[in-house]
mmCIF file of C-alpha atoms in Angstrom:
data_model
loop_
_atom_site.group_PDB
_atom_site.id
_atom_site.type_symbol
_atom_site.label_atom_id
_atom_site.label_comp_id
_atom_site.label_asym_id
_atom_site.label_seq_id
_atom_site.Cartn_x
_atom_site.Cartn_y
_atom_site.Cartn_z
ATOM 1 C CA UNK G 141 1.640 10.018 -10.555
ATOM 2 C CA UNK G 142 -1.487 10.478 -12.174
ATOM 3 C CA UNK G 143 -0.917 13.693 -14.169
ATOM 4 C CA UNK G 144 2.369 11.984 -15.429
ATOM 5 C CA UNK G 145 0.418 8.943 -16.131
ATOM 6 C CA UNK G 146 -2.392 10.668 -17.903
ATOM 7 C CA UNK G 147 -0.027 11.854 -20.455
ATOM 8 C CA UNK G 148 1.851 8.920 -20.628
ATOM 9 C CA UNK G 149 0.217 5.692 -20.414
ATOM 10 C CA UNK G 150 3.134 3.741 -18.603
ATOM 11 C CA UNK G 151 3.137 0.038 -18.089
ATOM 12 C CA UNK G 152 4.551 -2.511 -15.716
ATOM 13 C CA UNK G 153 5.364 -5.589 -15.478
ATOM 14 C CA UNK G 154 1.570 -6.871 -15.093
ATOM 15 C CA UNK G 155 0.694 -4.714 -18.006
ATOM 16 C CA UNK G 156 -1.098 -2.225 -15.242
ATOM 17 C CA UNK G 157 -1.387 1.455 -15.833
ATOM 18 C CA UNK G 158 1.617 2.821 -13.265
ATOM 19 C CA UNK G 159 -0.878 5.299 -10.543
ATOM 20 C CA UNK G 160 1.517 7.532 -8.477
ATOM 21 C CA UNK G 161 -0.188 10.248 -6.907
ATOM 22 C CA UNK G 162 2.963 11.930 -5.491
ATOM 23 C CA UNK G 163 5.144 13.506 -7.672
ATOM 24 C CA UNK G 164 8.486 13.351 -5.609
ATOM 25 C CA UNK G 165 7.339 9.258 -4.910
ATOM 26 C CA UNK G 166 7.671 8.804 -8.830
ATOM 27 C CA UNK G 167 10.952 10.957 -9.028
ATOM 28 C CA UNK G 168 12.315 8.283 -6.476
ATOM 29 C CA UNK G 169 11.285 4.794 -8.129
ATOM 30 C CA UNK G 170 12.248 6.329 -11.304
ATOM 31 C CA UNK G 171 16.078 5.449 -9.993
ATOM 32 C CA UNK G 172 15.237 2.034 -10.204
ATOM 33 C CA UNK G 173 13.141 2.391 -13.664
ATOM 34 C CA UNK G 174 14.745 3.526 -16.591
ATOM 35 C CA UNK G 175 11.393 3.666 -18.160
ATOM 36 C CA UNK G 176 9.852 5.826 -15.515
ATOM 37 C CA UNK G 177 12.782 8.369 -15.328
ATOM 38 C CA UNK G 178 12.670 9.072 -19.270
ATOM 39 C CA UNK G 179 8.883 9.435 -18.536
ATOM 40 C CA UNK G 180 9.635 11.666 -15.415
ATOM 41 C CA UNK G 181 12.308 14.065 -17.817
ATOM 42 C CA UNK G 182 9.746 14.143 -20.685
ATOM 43 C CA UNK G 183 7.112 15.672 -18.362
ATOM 44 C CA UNK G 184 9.395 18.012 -16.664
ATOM 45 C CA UNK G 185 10.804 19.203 -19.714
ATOM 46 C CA UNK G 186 7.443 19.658 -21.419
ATOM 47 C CA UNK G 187 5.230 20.683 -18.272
ATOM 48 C CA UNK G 188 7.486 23.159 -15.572
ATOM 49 C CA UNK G 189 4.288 24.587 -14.491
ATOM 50 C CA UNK G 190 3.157 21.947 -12.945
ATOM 51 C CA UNK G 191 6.171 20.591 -11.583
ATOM 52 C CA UNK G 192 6.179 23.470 -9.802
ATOM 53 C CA UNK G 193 2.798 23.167 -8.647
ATOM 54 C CA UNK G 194 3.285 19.232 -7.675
ATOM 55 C CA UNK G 195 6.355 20.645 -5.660
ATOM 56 C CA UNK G 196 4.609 23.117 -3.815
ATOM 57 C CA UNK G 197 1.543 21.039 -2.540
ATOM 58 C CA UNK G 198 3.273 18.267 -1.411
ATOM 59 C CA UNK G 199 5.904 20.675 0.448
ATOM 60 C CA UNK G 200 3.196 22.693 1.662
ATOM 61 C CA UNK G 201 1.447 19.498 3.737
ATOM 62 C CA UNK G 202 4.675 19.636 5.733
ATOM 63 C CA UNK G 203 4.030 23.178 7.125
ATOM 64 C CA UNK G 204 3.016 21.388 10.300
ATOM 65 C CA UNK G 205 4.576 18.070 11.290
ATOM 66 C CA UNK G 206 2.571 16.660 14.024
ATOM 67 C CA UNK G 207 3.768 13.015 14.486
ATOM 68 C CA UNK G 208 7.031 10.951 13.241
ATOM 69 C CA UNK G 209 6.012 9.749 9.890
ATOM 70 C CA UNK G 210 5.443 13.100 9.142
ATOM 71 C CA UNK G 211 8.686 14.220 10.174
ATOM 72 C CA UNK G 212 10.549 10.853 8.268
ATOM 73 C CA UNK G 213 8.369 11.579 4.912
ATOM 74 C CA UNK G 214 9.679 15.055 4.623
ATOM 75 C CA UNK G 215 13.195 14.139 5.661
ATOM 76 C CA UNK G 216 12.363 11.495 3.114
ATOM 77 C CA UNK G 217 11.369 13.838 0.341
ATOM 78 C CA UNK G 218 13.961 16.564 1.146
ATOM 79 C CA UNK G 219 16.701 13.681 0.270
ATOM 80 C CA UNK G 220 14.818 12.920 -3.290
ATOM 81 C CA UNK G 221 14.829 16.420 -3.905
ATOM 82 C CA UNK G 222 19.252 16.530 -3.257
ATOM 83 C CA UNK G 223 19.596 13.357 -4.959
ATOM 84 C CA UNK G 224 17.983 14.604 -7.527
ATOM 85 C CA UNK G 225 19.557 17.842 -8.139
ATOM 86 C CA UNK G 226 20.159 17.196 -12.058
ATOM 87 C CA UNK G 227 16.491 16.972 -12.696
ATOM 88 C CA UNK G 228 16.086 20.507 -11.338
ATOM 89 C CA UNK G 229 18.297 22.390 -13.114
ATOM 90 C CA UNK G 230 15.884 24.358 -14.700
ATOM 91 C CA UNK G 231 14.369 25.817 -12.001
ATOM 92 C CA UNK G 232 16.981 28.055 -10.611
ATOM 93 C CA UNK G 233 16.442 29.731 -7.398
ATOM 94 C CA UNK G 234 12.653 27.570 -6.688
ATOM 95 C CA UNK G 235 14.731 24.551 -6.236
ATOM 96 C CA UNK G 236 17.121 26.087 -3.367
ATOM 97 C CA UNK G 237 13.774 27.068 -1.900
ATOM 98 C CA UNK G 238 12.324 24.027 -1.720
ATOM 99 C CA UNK G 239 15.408 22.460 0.053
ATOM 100 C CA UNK G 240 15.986 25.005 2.283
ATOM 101 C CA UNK G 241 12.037 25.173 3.377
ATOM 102 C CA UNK G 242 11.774 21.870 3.847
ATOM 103 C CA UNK G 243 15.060 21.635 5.785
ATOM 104 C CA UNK G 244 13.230 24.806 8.183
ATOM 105 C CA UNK G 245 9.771 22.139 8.240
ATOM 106 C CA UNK G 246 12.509 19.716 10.156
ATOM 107 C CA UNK G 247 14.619 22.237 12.256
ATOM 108 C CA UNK G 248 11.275 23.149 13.770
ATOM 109 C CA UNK G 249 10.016 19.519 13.748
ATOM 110 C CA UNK G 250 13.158 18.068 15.595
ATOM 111 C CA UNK G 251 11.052 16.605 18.058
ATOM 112 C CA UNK G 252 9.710 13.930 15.854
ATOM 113 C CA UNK G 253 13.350 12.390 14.857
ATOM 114 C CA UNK G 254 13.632 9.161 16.408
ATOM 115 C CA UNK G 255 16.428 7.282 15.467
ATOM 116 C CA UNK G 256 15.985 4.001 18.307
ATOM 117 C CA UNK G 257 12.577 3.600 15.539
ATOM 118 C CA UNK G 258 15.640 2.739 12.536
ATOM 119 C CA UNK G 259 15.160 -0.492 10.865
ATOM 120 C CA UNK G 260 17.790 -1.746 8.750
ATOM 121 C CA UNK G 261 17.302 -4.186 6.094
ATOM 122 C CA UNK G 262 18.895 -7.459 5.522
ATOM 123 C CA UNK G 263 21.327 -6.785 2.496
ATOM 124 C CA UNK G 264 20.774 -9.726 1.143
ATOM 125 C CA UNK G 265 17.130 -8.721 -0.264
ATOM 126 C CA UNK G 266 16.068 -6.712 -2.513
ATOM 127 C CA UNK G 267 14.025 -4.810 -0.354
ATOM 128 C CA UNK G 268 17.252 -3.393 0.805
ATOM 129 C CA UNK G 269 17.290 -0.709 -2.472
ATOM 130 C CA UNK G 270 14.440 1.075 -0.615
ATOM 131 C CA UNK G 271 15.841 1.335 2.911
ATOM 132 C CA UNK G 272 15.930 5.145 3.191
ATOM 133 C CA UNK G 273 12.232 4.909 2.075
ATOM 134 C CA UNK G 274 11.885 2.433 5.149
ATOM 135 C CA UNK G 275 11.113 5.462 7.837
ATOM 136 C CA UNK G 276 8.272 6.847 6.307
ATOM 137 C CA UNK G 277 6.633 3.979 5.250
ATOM 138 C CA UNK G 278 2.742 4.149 7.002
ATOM 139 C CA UNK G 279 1.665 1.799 9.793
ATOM 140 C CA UNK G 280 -0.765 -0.403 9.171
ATOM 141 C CA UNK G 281 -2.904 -0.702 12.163
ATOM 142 C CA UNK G 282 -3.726 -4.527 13.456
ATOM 143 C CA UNK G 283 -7.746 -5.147 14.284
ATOM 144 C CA UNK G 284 -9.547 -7.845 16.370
ATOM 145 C CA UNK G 285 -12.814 -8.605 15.105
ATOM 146 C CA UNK G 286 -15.712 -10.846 16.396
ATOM 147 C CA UNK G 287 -17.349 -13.002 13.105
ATOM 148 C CA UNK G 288 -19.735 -15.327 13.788
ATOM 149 C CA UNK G 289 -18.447 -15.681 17.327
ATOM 150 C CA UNK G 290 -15.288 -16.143 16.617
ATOM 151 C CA UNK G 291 -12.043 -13.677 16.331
ATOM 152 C CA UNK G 292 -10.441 -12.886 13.188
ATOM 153 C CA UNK G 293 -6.992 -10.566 13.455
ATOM 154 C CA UNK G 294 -5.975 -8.806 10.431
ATOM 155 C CA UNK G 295 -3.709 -5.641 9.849
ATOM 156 C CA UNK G 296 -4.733 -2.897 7.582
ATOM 157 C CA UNK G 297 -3.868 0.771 5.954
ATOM 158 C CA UNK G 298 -7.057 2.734 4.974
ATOM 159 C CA UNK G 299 -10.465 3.295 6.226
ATOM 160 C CA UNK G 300 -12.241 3.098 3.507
ATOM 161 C CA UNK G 301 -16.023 5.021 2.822
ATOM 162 C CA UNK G 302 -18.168 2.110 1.761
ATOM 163 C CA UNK G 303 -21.077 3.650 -0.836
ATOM 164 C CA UNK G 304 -23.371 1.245 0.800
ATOM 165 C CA UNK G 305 -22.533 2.158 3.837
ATOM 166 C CA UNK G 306 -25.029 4.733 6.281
ATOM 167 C CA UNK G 307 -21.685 5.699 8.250
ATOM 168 C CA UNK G 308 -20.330 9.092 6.139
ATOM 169 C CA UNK G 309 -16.455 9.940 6.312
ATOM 170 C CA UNK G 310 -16.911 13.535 5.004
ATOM 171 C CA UNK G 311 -13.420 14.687 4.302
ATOM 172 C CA UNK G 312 -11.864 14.832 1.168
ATOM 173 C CA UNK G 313 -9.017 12.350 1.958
ATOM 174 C CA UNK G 314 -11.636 9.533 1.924
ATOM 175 C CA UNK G 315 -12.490 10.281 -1.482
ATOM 176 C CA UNK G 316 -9.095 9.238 -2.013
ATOM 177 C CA UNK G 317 -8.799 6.101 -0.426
ATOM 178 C CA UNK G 318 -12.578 5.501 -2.054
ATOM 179 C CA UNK G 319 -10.617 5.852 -5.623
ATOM 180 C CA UNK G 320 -7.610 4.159 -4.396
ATOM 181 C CA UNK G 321 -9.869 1.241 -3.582
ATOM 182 C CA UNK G 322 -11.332 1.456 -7.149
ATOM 183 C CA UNK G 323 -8.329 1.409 -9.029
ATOM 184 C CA UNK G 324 -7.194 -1.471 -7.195
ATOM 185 C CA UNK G 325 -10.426 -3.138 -7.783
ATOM 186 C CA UNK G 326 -10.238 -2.161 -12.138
ATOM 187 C CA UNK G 327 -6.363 -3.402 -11.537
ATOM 188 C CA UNK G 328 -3.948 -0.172 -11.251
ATOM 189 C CA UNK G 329 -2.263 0.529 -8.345
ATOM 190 C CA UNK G 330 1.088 2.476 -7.304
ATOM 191 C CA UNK G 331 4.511 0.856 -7.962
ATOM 192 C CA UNK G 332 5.398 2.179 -4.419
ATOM 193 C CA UNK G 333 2.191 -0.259 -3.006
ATOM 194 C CA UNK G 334 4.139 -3.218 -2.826
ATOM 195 C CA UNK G 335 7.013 -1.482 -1.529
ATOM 196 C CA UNK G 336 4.800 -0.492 1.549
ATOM 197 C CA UNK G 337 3.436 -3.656 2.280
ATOM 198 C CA UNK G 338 6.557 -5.466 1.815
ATOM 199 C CA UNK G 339 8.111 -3.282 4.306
ATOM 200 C CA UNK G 340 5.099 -3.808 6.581
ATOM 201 C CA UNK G 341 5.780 -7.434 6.038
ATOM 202 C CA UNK G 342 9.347 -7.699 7.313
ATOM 203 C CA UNK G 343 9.057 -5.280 9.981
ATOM 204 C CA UNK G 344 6.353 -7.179 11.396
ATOM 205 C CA UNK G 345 6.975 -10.419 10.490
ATOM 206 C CA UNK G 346 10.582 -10.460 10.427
ATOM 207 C CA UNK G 347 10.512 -13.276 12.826
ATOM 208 C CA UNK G 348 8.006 -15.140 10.963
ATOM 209 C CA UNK G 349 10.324 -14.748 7.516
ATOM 210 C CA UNK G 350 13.535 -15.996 9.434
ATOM 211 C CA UNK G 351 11.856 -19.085 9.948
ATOM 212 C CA UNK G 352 11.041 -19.521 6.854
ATOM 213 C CA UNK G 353 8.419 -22.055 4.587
ATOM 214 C CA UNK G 354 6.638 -18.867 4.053
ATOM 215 C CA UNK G 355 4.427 -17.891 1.249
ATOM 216 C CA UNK G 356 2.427 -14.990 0.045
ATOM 217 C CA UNK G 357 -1.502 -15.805 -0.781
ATOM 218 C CA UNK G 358 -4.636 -14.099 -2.102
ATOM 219 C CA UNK G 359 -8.241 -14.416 -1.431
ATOM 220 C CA UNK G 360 -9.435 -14.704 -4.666
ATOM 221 C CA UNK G 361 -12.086 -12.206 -6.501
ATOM 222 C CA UNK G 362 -15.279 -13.017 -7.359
ATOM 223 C CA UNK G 363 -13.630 -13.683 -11.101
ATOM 224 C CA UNK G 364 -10.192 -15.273 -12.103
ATOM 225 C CA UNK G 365 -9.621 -12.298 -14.377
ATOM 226 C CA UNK G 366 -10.478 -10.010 -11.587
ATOM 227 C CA UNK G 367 -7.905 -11.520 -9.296
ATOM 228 C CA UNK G 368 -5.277 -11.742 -11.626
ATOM 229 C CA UNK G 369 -5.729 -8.028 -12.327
ATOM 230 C CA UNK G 370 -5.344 -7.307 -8.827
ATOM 231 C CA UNK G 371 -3.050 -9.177 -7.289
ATOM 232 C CA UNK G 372 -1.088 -10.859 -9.740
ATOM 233 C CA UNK G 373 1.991 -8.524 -10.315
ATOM 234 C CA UNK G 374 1.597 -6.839 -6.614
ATOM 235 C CA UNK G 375 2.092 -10.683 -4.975
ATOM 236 C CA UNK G 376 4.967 -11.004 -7.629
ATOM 237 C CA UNK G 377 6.641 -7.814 -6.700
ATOM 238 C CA UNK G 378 6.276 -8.142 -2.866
ATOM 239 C CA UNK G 379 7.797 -11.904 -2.744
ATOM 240 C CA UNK G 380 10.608 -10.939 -4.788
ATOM 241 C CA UNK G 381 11.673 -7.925 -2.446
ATOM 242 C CA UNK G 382 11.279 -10.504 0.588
ATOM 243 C CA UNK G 383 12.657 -13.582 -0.801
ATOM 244 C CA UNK G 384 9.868 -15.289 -0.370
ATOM 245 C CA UNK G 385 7.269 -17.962 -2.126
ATOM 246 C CA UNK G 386 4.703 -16.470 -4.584
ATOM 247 C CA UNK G 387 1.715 -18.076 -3.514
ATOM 248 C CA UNK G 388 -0.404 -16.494 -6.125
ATOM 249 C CA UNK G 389 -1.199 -20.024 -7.777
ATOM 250 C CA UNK G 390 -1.775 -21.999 -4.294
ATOM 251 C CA UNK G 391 -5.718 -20.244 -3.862
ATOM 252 C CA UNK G 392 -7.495 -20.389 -6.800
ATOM 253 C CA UNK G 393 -11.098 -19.365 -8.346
ATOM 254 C CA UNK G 394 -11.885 -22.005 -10.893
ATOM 255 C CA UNK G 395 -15.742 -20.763 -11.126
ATOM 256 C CA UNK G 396 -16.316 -17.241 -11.405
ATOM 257 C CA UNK G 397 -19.373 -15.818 -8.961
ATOM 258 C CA UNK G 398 -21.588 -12.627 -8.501
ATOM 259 C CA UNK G 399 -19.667 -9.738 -6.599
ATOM 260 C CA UNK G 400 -19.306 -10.133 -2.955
ATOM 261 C CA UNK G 401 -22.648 -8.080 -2.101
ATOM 262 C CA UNK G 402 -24.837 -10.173 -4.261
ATOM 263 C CA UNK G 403 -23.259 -13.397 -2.540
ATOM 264 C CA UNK G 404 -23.713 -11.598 1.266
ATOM 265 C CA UNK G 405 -27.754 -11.394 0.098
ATOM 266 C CA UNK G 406 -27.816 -15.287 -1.613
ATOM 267 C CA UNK G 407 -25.987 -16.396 1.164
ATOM 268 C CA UNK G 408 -23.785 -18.442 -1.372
ATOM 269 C CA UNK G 409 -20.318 -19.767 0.977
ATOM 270 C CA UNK G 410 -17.493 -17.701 0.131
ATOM 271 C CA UNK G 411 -15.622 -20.883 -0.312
ATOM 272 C CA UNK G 412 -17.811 -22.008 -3.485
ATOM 273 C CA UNK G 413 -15.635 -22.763 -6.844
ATOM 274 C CA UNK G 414 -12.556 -21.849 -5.107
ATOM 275 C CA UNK G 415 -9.121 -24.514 -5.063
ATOM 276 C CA UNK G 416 -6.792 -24.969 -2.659
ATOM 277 C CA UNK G 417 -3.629 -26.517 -3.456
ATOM 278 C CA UNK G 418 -1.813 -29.091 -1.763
ATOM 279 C CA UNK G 419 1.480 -27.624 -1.786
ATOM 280 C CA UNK G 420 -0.109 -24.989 0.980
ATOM 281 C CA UNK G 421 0.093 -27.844 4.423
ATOM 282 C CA UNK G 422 2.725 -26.584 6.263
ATOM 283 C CA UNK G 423 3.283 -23.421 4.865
ATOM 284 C CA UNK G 424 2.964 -20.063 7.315
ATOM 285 C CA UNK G 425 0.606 -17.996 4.963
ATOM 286 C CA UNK G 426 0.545 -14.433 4.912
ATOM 287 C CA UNK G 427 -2.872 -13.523 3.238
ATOM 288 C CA UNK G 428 -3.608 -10.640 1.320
ATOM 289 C CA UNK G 429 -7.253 -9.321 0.379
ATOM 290 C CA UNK G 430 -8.049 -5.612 -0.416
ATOM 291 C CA UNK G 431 -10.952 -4.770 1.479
ATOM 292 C CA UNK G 432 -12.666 -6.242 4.653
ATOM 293 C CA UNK G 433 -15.918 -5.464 5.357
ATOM 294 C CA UNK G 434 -17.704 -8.163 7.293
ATOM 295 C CA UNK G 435 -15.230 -9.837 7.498
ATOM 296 C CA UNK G 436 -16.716 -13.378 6.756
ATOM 297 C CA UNK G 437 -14.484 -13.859 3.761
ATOM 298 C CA UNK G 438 -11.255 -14.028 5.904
ATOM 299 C CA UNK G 439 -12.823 -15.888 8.702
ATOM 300 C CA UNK G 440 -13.118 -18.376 6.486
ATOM 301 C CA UNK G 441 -10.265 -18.720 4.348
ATOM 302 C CA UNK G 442 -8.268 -18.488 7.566
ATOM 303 C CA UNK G 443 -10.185 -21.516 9.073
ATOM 304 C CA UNK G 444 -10.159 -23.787 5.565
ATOM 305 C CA UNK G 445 -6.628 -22.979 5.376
ATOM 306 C CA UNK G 446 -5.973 -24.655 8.883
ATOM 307 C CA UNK G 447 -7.997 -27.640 7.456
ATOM 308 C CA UNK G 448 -5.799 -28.171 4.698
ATOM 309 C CA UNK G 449 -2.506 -28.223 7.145
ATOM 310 C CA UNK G 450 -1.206 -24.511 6.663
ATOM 311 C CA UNK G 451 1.149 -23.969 10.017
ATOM 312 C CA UNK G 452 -0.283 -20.490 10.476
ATOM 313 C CA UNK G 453 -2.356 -17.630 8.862
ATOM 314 C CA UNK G 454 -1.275 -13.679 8.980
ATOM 315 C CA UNK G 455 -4.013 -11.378 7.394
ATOM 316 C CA UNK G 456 -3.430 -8.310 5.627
ATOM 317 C CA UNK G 457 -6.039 -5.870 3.645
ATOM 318 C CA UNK G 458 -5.513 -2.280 2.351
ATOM 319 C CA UNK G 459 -8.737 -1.090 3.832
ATOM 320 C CA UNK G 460 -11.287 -1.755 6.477
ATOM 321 C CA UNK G 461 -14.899 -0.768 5.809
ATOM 322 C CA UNK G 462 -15.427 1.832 8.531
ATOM 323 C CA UNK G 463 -18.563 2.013 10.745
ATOM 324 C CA UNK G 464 -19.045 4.203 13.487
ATOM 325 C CA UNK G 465 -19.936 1.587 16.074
ATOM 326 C CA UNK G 466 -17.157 0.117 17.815
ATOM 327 C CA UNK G 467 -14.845 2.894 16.105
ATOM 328 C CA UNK G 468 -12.271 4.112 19.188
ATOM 329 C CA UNK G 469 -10.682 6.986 17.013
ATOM 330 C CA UNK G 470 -11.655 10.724 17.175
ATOM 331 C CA UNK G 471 -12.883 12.232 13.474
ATOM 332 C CA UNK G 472 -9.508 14.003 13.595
ATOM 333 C CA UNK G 473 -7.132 11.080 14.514
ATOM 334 C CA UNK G 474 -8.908 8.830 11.606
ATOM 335 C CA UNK G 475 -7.795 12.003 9.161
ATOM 336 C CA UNK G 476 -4.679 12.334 10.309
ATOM 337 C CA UNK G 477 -3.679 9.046 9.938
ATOM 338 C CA UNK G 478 -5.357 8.217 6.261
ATOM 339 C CA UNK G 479 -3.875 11.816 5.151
ATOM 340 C CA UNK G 480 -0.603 10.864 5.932
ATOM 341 C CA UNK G 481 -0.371 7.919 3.798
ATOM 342 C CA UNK G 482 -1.555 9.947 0.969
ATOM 343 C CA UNK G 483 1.649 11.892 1.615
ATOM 344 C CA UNK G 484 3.971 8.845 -0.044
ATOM 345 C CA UNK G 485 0.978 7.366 -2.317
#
């Protein structure tokens, strides 16, 4: 959480600043960190206040549940909370309120509880120690695009404002994705990231895994250090929960290059000073970038990869530029659905 983390410069294993926006997220991954829970009882014991104010805002966004993942995120939360009872101990009568408000938020919300939507988890991966966080996890949504006459598929999470972009997103919860995009980009992101995106993965692709001679990729950055900042520990983290290859190493920049909007005007092919191992023919490659604008990059990537004898290419990006034209979501819908992912981030 950032307010924890501004206090408390916490490190992972990539050596990344630790961003968690959501308080009650932290309080959760912190049973799996014994670093994060002494940092998580150092800042309870030293800041109440705003415990109490992290509390409150996040249980006040479930004052109206309007779709499942709302109703599974504050079942989800509600469950931290009672697991978490000796955290609270301090805080008397608020914490009985909290339960017991957000247990009214799903009385009234029973509508939403869909247990045929339950996905259980093989037990033999890791992934398995964050089942119960399985049913709030976000969709990502899956995209068809036309580049350079030809179709490109890729799944995302965010729509993300583009400052070069003339289409506006005026609500505030773009400004968050915008700075969620730009700490990824100076290398921090979320310990619950990879959780999400591994979940994604095997829900999805659970088929795909089973068969296995699957590996996790990267389109590189326009600089080795940049990708290695990036995506370095998140690829790590998300092949160990599925038991899969870390393809980190198998895509490679070995020349650095101008950023990706001085390369659009130079016309300079994406492809330029970037490796390809070997190892990759006959792989099924699940590729990871963080933003897709264009487009071109993954086109690309997705058609040199066939060339060097990969069985097949799944694409995955955190956001997708967003432009007005050929956008089929309402203003509202396109809210709702980048707010609620802000409501486990």
């Amino acid at each position: 959480m950032k307010n924890l983390c501004s206090a408390n410069t916490a490190k992972n294993q990539g050596g990344q600043n630790k961003l968690v926006s959501n308080f009650l997220s932290s309080v959760y991954l912190s049973k799996h960190s014994n670093t994060l829970r002494t940092q998580i009882v150092e800042f309870i014991s030293k800041d109440s206040a705003k415990v109490i104010q992290l509390v409150d805002e996040q249980i006040k966004q479930f004052e109206q549940i309007s779709n499942e993942k709302d109703y599974y995120r504050c079942a989800f939360f509600l469950k931290v909370l009672q697991d978490n009872i000796e955290l609270f101990k301090g805080f008397d009568s608020l914490y009985g309120a909290w339960v017991f408000t957000l247990i009214d938020y799903l009385e009234k919300a029973e509508k939403y509880k869909n247990t045929a939507q339950a996905i259980v988890v093989d037990p033999n991966l890791p992934l398995v120690k964050y089942a119960d966080l399985g049913p709030s996890i976000p969709k990502f949504r899956t995209e068809t695009k036309l580049v350079s006459g030809k179709q490109i598929t890729f799944d995302y999470l965010f729509d993300y404002r583009s400052t070069y972009s003339n289409d506006i997103l005026t609500d505030s919860v773009f400004e968050k994705v915008q700075s969620f995009v730009f700490d990824f980009k100076n290398g921090k992101h979320s310990p619950i990231l990879p959780i999400i995106l591994a979940y994604h993965i095997y829900v999805k692709y659970g088929a795909l895994l089973k068969q296995g001679n699957v590996c996790l990729c990267i389109i590189p950055s326009s600089t080795a250090q940049r990708s290695q900042d990036r995506f370095r520990p998140l690829t790590r983290e998300i092949s160990k929960l599925l038991g899969i290859e870390d393809g980190y190493g198998y895509i490679t920049r070995k020349v650095d290059r101008s950023d990706s909007r001085e390369q659009t005007k130079s016309k300079i092919d994406v492809l330029q000073g970037v490796e390809f191992s070997k190892d990759l023919a006959g792989k099924q490659v699940i590729l990871l970038d963080d933003v897709l604008t264009m487009g071109t990059s993954v086109l690309r990537f997705n058609e040199h990869l066939k060339q060097e004898g990969v069985k097949s290419v799944h694409n995955i990006v955190l956001a997708k530029t967003y432009y007005h034209k050929g956008n089929n979501l309402s203003m509202p819908q396109l809210i709702e659905l980048n707010k609620g992912i802000f409501n486990l981030l």
